[in-house]
Short mmCIF file of C-alpha atoms in Angstrom, two decimals:
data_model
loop_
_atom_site.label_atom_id
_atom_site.label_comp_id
_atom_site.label_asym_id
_atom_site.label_seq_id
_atom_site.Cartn_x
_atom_site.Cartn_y
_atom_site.Cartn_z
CA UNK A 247 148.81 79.13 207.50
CA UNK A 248 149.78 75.96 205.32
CA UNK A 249 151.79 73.00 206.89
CA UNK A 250 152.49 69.82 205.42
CA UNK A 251 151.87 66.44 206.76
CA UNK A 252 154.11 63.57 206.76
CA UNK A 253 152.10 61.97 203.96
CA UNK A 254 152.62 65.29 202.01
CA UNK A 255 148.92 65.77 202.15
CA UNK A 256 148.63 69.66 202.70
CA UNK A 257 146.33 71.02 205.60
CA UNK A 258 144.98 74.53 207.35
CA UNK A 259 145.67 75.89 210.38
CA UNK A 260 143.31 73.94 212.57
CA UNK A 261 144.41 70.58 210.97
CA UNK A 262 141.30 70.15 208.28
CA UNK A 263 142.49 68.53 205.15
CA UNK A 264 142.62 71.40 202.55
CA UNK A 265 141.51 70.47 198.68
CA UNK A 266 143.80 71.02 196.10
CA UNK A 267 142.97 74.30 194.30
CA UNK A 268 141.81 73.37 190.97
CA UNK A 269 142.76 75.76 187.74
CA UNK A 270 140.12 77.90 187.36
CA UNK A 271 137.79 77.06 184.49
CA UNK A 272 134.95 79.75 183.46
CA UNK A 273 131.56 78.28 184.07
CA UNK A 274 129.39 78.34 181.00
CA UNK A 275 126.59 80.45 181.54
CA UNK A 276 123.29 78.61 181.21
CA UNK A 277 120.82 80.82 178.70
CA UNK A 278 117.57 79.98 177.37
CA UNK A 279 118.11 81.30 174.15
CA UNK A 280 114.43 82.44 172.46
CA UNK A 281 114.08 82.42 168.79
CA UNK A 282 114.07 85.83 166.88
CA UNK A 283 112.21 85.61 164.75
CA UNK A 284 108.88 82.70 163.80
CA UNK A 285 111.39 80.16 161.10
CA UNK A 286 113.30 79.52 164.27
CA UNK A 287 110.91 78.48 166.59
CA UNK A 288 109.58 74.87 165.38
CA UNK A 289 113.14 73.95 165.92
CA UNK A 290 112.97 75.93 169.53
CA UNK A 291 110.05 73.64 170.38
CA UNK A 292 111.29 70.43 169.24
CA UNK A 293 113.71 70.52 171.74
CA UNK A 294 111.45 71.02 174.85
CA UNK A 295 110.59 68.42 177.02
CA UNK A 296 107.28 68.37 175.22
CA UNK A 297 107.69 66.15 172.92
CA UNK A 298 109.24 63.49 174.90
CA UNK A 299 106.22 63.91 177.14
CA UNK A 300 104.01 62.81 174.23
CA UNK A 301 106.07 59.78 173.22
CA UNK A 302 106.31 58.23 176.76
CA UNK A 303 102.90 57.10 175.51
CA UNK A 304 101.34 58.46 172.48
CA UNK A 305 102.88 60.58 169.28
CA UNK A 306 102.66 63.54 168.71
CA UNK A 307 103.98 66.87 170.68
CA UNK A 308 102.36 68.32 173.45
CA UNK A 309 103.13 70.65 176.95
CA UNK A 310 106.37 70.47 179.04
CA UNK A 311 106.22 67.54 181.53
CA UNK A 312 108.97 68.70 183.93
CA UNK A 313 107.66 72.23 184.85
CA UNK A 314 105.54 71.44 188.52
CA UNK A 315 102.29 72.85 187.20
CA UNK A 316 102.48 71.35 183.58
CA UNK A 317 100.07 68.67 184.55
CA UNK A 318 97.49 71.98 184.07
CA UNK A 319 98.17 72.33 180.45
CA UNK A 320 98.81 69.62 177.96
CA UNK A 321 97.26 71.94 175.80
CA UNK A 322 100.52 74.20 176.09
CA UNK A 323 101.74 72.58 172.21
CA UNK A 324 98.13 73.89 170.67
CA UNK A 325 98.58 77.29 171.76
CA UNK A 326 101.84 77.68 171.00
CA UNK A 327 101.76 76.62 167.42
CA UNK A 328 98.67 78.70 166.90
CA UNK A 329 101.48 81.50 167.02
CA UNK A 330 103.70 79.81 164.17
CA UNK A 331 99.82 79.64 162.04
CA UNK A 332 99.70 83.07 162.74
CA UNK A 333 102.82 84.12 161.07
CA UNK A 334 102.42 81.72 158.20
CA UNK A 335 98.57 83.97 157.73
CA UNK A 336 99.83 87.45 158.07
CA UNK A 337 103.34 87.00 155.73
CA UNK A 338 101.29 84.44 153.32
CA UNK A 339 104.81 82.45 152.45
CA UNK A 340 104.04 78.91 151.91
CA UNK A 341 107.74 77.66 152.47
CA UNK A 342 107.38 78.60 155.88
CA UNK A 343 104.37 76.75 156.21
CA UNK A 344 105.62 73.82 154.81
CA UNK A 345 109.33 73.84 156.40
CA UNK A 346 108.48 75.63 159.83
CA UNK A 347 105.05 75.86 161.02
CA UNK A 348 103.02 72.47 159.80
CA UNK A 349 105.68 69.81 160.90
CA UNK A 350 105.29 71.36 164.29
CA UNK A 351 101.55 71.74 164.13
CA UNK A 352 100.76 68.33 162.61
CA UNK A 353 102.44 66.64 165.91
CA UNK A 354 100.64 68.60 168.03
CA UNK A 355 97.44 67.52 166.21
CA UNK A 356 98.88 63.86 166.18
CA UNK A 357 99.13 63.95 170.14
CA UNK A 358 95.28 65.19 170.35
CA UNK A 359 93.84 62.53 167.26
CA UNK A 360 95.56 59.92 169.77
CA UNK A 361 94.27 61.52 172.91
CA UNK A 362 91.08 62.55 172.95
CA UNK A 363 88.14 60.73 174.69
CA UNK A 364 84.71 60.20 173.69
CA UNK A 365 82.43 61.75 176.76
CA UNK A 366 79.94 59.08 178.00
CA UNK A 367 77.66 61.83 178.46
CA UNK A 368 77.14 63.02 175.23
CA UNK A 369 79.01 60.77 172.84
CA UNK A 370 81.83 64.06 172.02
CA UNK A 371 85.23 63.96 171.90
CA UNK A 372 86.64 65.84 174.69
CA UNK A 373 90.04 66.45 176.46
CA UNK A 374 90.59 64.63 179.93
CA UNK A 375 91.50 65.42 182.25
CA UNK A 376 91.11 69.17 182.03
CA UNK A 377 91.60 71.81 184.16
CA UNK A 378 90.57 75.56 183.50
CA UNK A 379 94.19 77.35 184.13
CA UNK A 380 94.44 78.58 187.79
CA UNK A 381 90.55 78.11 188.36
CA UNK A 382 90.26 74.05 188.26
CA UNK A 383 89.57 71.76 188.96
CA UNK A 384 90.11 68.78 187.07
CA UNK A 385 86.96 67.67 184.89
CA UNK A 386 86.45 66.32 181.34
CA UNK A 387 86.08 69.32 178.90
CA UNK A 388 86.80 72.12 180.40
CA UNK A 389 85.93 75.47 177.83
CA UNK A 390 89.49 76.40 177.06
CA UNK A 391 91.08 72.64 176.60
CA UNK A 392 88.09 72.57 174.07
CA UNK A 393 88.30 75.87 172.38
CA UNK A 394 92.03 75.53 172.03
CA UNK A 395 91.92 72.10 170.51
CA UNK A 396 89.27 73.20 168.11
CA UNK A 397 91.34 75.80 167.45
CA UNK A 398 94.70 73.62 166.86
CA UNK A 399 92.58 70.62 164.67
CA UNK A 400 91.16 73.79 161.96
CA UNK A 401 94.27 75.28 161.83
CA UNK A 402 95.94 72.31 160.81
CA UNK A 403 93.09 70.94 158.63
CA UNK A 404 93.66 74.56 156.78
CA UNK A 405 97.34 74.03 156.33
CA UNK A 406 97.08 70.44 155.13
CA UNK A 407 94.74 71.28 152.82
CA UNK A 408 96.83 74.54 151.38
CA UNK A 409 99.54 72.03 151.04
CA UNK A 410 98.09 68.66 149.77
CA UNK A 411 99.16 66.72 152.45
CA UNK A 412 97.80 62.93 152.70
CA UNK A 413 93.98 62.69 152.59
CA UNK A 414 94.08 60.33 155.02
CA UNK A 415 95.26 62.95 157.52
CA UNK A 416 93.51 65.61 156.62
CA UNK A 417 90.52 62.96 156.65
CA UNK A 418 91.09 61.93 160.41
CA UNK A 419 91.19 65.55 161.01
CA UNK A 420 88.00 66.39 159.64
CA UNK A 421 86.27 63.80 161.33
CA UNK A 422 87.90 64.17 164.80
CA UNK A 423 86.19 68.19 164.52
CA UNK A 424 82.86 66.78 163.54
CA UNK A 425 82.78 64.90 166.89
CA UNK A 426 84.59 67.32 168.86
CA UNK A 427 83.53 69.11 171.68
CA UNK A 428 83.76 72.72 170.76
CA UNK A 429 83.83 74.08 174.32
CA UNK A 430 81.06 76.25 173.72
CA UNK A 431 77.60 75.95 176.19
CA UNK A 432 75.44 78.23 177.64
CA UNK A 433 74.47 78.56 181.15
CA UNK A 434 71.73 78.69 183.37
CA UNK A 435 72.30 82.92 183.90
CA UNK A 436 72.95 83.26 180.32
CA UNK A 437 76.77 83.11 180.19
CA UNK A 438 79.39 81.19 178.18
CA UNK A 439 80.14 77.81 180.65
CA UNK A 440 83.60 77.65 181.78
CA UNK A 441 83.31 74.06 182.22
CA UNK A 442 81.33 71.41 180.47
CA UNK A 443 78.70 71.15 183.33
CA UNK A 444 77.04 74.20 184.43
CA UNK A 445 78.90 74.79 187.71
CA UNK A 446 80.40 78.97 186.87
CA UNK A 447 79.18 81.24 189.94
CA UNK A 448 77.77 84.47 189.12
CA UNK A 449 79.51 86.16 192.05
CA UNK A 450 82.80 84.82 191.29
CA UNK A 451 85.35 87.75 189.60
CA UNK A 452 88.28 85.28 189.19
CA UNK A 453 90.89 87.27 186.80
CA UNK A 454 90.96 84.76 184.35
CA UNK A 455 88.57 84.21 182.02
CA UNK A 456 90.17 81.10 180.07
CA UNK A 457 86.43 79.96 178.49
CA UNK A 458 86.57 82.97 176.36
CA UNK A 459 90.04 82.03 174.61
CA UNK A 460 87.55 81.44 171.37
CA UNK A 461 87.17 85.15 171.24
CA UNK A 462 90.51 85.97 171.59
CA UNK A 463 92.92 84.92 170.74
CA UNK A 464 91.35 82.45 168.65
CA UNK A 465 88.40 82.70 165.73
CA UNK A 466 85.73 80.17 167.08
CA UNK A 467 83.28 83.54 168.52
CA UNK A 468 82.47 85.85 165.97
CA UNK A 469 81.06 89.39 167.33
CA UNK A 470 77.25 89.60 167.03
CA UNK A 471 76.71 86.25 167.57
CA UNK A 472 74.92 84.38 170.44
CA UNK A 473 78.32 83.12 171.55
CA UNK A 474 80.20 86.57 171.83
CA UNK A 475 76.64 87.93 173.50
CA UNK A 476 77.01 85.06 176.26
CA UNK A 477 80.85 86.36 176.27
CA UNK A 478 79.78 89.17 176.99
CA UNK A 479 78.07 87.87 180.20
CA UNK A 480 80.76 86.25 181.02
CA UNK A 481 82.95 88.91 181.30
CA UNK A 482 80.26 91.27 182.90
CA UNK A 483 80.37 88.69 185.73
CA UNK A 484 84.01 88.80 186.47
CA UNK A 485 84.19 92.65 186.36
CA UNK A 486 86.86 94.62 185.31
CA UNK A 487 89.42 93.86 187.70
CA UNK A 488 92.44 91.49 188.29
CA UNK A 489 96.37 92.11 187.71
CA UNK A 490 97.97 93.85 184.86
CA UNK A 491 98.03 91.05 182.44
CA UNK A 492 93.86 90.04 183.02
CA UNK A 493 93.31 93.33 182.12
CA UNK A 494 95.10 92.62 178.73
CA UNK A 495 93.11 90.14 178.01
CA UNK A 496 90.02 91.72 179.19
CA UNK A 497 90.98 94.89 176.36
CA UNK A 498 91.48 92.58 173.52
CA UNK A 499 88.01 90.70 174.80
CA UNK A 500 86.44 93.66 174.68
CA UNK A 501 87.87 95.11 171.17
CA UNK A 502 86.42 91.42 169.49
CA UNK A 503 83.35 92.56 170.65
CA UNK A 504 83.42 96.23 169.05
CA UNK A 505 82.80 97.44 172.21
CA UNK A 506 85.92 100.49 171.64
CA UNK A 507 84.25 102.26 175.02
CA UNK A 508 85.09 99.58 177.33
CA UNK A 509 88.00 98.05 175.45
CA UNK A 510 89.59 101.77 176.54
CA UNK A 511 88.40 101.34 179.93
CA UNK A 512 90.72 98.07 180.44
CA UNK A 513 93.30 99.53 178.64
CA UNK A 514 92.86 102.91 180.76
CA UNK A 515 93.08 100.96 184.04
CA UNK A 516 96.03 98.51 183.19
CA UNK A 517 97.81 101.63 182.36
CA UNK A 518 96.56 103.75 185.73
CA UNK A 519 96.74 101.03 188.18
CA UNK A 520 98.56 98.05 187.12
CA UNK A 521 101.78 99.75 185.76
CA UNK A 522 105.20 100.45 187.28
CA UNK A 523 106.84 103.71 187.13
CA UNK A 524 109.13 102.55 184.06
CA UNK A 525 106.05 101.10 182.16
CA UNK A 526 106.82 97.09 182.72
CA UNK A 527 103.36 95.71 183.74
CA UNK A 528 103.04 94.36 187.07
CA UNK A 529 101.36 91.26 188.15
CA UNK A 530 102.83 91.69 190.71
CA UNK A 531 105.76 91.26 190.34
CA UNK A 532 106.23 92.48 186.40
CA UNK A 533 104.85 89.98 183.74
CA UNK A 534 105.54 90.63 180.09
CA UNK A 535 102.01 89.51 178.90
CA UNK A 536 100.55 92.75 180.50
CA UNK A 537 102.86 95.00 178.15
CA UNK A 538 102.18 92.70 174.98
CA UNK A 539 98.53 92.32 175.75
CA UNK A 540 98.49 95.59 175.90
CA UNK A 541 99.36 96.46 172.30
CA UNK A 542 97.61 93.64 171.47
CA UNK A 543 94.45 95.53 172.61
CA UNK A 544 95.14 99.12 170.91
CA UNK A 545 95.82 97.63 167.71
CA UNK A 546 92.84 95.38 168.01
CA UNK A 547 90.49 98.64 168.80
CA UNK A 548 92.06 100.03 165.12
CA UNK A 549 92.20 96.91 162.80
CA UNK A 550 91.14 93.07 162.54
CA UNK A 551 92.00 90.71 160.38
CA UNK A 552 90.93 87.47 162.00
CA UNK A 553 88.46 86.17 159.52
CA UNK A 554 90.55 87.18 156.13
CA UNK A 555 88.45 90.62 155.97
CA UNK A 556 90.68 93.27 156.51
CA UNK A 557 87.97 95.38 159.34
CA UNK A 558 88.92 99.33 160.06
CA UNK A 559 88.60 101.14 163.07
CA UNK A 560 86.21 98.09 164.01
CA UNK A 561 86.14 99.19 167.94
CA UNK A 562 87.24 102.53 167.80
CA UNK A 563 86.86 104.44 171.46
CA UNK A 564 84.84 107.49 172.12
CA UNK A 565 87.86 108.85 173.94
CA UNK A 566 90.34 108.78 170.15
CA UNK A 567 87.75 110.68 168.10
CA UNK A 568 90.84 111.89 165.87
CA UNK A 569 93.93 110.48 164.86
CA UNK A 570 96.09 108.56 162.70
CA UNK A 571 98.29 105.16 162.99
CA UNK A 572 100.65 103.46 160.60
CA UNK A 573 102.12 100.24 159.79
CA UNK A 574 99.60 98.01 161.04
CA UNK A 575 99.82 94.19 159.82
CA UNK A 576 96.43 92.34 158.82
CA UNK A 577 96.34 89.14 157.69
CA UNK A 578 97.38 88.20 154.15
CA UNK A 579 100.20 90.33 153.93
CA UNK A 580 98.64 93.80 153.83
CA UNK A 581 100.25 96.79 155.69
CA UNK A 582 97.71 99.50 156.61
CA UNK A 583 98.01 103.39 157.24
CA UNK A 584 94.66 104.65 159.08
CA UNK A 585 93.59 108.56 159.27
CA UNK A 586 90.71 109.29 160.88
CA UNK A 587 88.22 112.11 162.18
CA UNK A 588 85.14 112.81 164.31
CA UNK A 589 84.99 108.65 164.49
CA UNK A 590 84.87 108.19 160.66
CA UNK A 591 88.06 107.11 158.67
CA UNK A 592 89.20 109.71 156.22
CA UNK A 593 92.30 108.11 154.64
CA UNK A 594 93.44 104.60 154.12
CA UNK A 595 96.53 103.26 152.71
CA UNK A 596 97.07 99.36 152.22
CA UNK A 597 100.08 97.96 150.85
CA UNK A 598 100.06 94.48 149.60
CA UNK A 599 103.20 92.35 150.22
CA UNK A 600 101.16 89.38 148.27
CA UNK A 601 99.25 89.59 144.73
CA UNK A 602 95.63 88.53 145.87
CA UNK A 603 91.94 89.58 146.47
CA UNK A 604 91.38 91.70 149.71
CA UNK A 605 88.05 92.73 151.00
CA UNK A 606 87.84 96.22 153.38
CA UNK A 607 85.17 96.71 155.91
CA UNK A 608 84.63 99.86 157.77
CA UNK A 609 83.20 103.59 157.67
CA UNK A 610 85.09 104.72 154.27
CA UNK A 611 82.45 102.77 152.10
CA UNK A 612 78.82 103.58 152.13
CA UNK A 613 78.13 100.26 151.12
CA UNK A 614 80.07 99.25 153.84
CA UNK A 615 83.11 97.28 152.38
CA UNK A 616 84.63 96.94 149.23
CA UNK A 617 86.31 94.08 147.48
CA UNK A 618 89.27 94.39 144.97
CA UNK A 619 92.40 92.77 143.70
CA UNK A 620 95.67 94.14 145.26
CA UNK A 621 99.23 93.28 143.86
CA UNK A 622 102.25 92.60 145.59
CA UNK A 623 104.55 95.86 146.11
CA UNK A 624 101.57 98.18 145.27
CA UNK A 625 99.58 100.33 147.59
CA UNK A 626 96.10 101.69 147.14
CA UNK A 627 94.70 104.70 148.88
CA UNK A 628 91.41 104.67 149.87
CA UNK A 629 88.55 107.48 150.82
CA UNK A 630 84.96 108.26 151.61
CA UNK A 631 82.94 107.34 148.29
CA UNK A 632 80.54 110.14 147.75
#
């Protein structure tokens, strides 16, 4: 019930003062709105907080400063253009490079060259402060700050240098890596330090293992090294537990370091323990990086490209003796068809999207690769020389 006052003001039964309806307007419905495809997302990240983080004091482009936790991660800028490099190596197009990926990758490098400290200690250039993701605490070069600028700074260095950008910059580059920290040290058990001093505990099985982002999913540890053997401590140490998404990790750890056999195992208990009914990985609750870690890790068991040599069945598990996959991507725009048997490749195909030298590693060759010039549009089949 409705009356009306003598003012003509309208009110409810109990004599509150009832608001005047307004016309009903449709609320816009707020989306983030994630780009499709890699030319979109420089422009994606210019617009995140990020970058006016970096120019409250310094230039440059670096990790979201209203998110609670961001205080964590500056590095968040590094990482995230490493995926725009990434694109730019496996498609090979320049104009993307120049128009997408570098502008975005030279500001993040512009916010480290201005930020980084020389340590006291040791007279390196280190990030501070630092914080190993979910681990801490707070120090001055922390492994993955380290490994992840090293990985941002070569990167960039690469792409100025395939683009003739300004010697200057490419010049401040090169000598910021020379004095940089790279975030690799070995400890007193033998394992690769998670922080700068020697403080990891051997009984600790923490589900991250940040300090081993070098491996994967950056270039810094190559397998067979002394680095990716300390790795391999490492990851001994924290065990083969943790949620859906460590175990990810853990699989594509484990394919870098040709070891197919345990790579499997990861992969065997993410799927048996740390998936929902309708395959979404759980954390709990479901987390996306568990389902794209996860095919991360099976394609990383069947092909590598990391270090420009195209590498077949370079961790291949006991448990896929036979088989066959196609339309892998390797880096410099090669597409590759893989038949195998009793462990041994039988068939491959690779079909070049680029005119350029490729080199081929793995069990087809008895000299164990083989180097030749590929054109664009053509694909070459290759077999067991006799």
């Amino acid at each position: 019930m409705v009356r009306r006052t003598r003012l003509g003001r309208r009110v409810g039964r109990h004599g509150h003062r009832r608001r005047r309806r307004q016309p009903h307007r449709r609320r816009r419905r707020q989306r983030l709105v994630l780009p499709r495809r890699g030319h979109r997302l420089r422009r994606h990240l210019s617009r995140l907080p990020g970058r006016r983080s970096a120019r409250r004091g310094h230039r440059g482009f670096t990790g979201v400063h209203d998110y609670s936790t961001s205080f964590w991660f500056p590095e968040a800028a590094a990482w995230l253009t490493q995926q725009m490099y990434e694109h730019y190596r496996f498609n090979g197009s320049t104009a993307y490079l120049r128009s997408t990926a570098y502008p975005a990758m030279k500001e993040a490098a512009e916010f480290w060259l201005a930020n980084l400290r020389t340590d006291p200690r040791d007279g390196l250039l280190v990030v501070t402060p630092s914080y190993s993701p979910e681990h801490g605490d707070f120090t001055a070069g922390a492994a993955m700050s380290q490994q992840i600028v090293h990985d941002l700074l070569t990167n960039t260095l690469e792409a100025a240098r395939t683009l003739g950008d300004a010697a200057g910059f490419r010049g401040r580059l090169e000598t910021a890596l020379d004095q940089l920290d790279p975030g690799l040290r070995t400890g007193s058990w033998g394992q690769l330090q998670e922080w700068k001093a020697d403080r990891d505990d051997l009984a600790d099985d923490h589900r991250h293992v940040s300090h081993l982002f070098g491996l994967h999913p950056g270039r810094q540890i190559e397998a067979g090294s002394g680095w990716a053997e300390e790795a391999k401590v490492s990851l001994g140490a924290r065990g083969d537990g943790g949620t859906g998404w460590s175990k990810a990790w853990k699989s594509n750890f484990w394919a870098r370091l040709r070891d197919g056999d345990h790579a499997h195992k990861m992969l065997s208990e993410q799927l048996r323990n740390s998936t929902l009914p309708n395959l979404w990985d759980t954390h709990p609750p479901f987390r996306i990086d568990g389902n794209f870690g996860a095919a991360s890790g099976v394609a990383e068991m069947l092909l590598q490209s990391r270090h420009d040599t195209v590498e077949i069945l370079p961790a291949l598990p006991a448990g896929w003796p036979d088989g066959s996959v196609r339309g892998l991507r390797a880096r410099g725009g090669f597409t590759v068809d893989i038949e195998w048997a009793a462990g041994t490749a039988r068939r491959v195909v690779i079909t070049a999207s680029r005119t350029r030298e490729v080199t081929v590693r793995g069990t087809p060759f008895t000299s164990g690769e083989k180097t030749f010039r590929a054109s664009a549009g053509q694909s070459y089949t290759l077999t067991p020389e006799s």
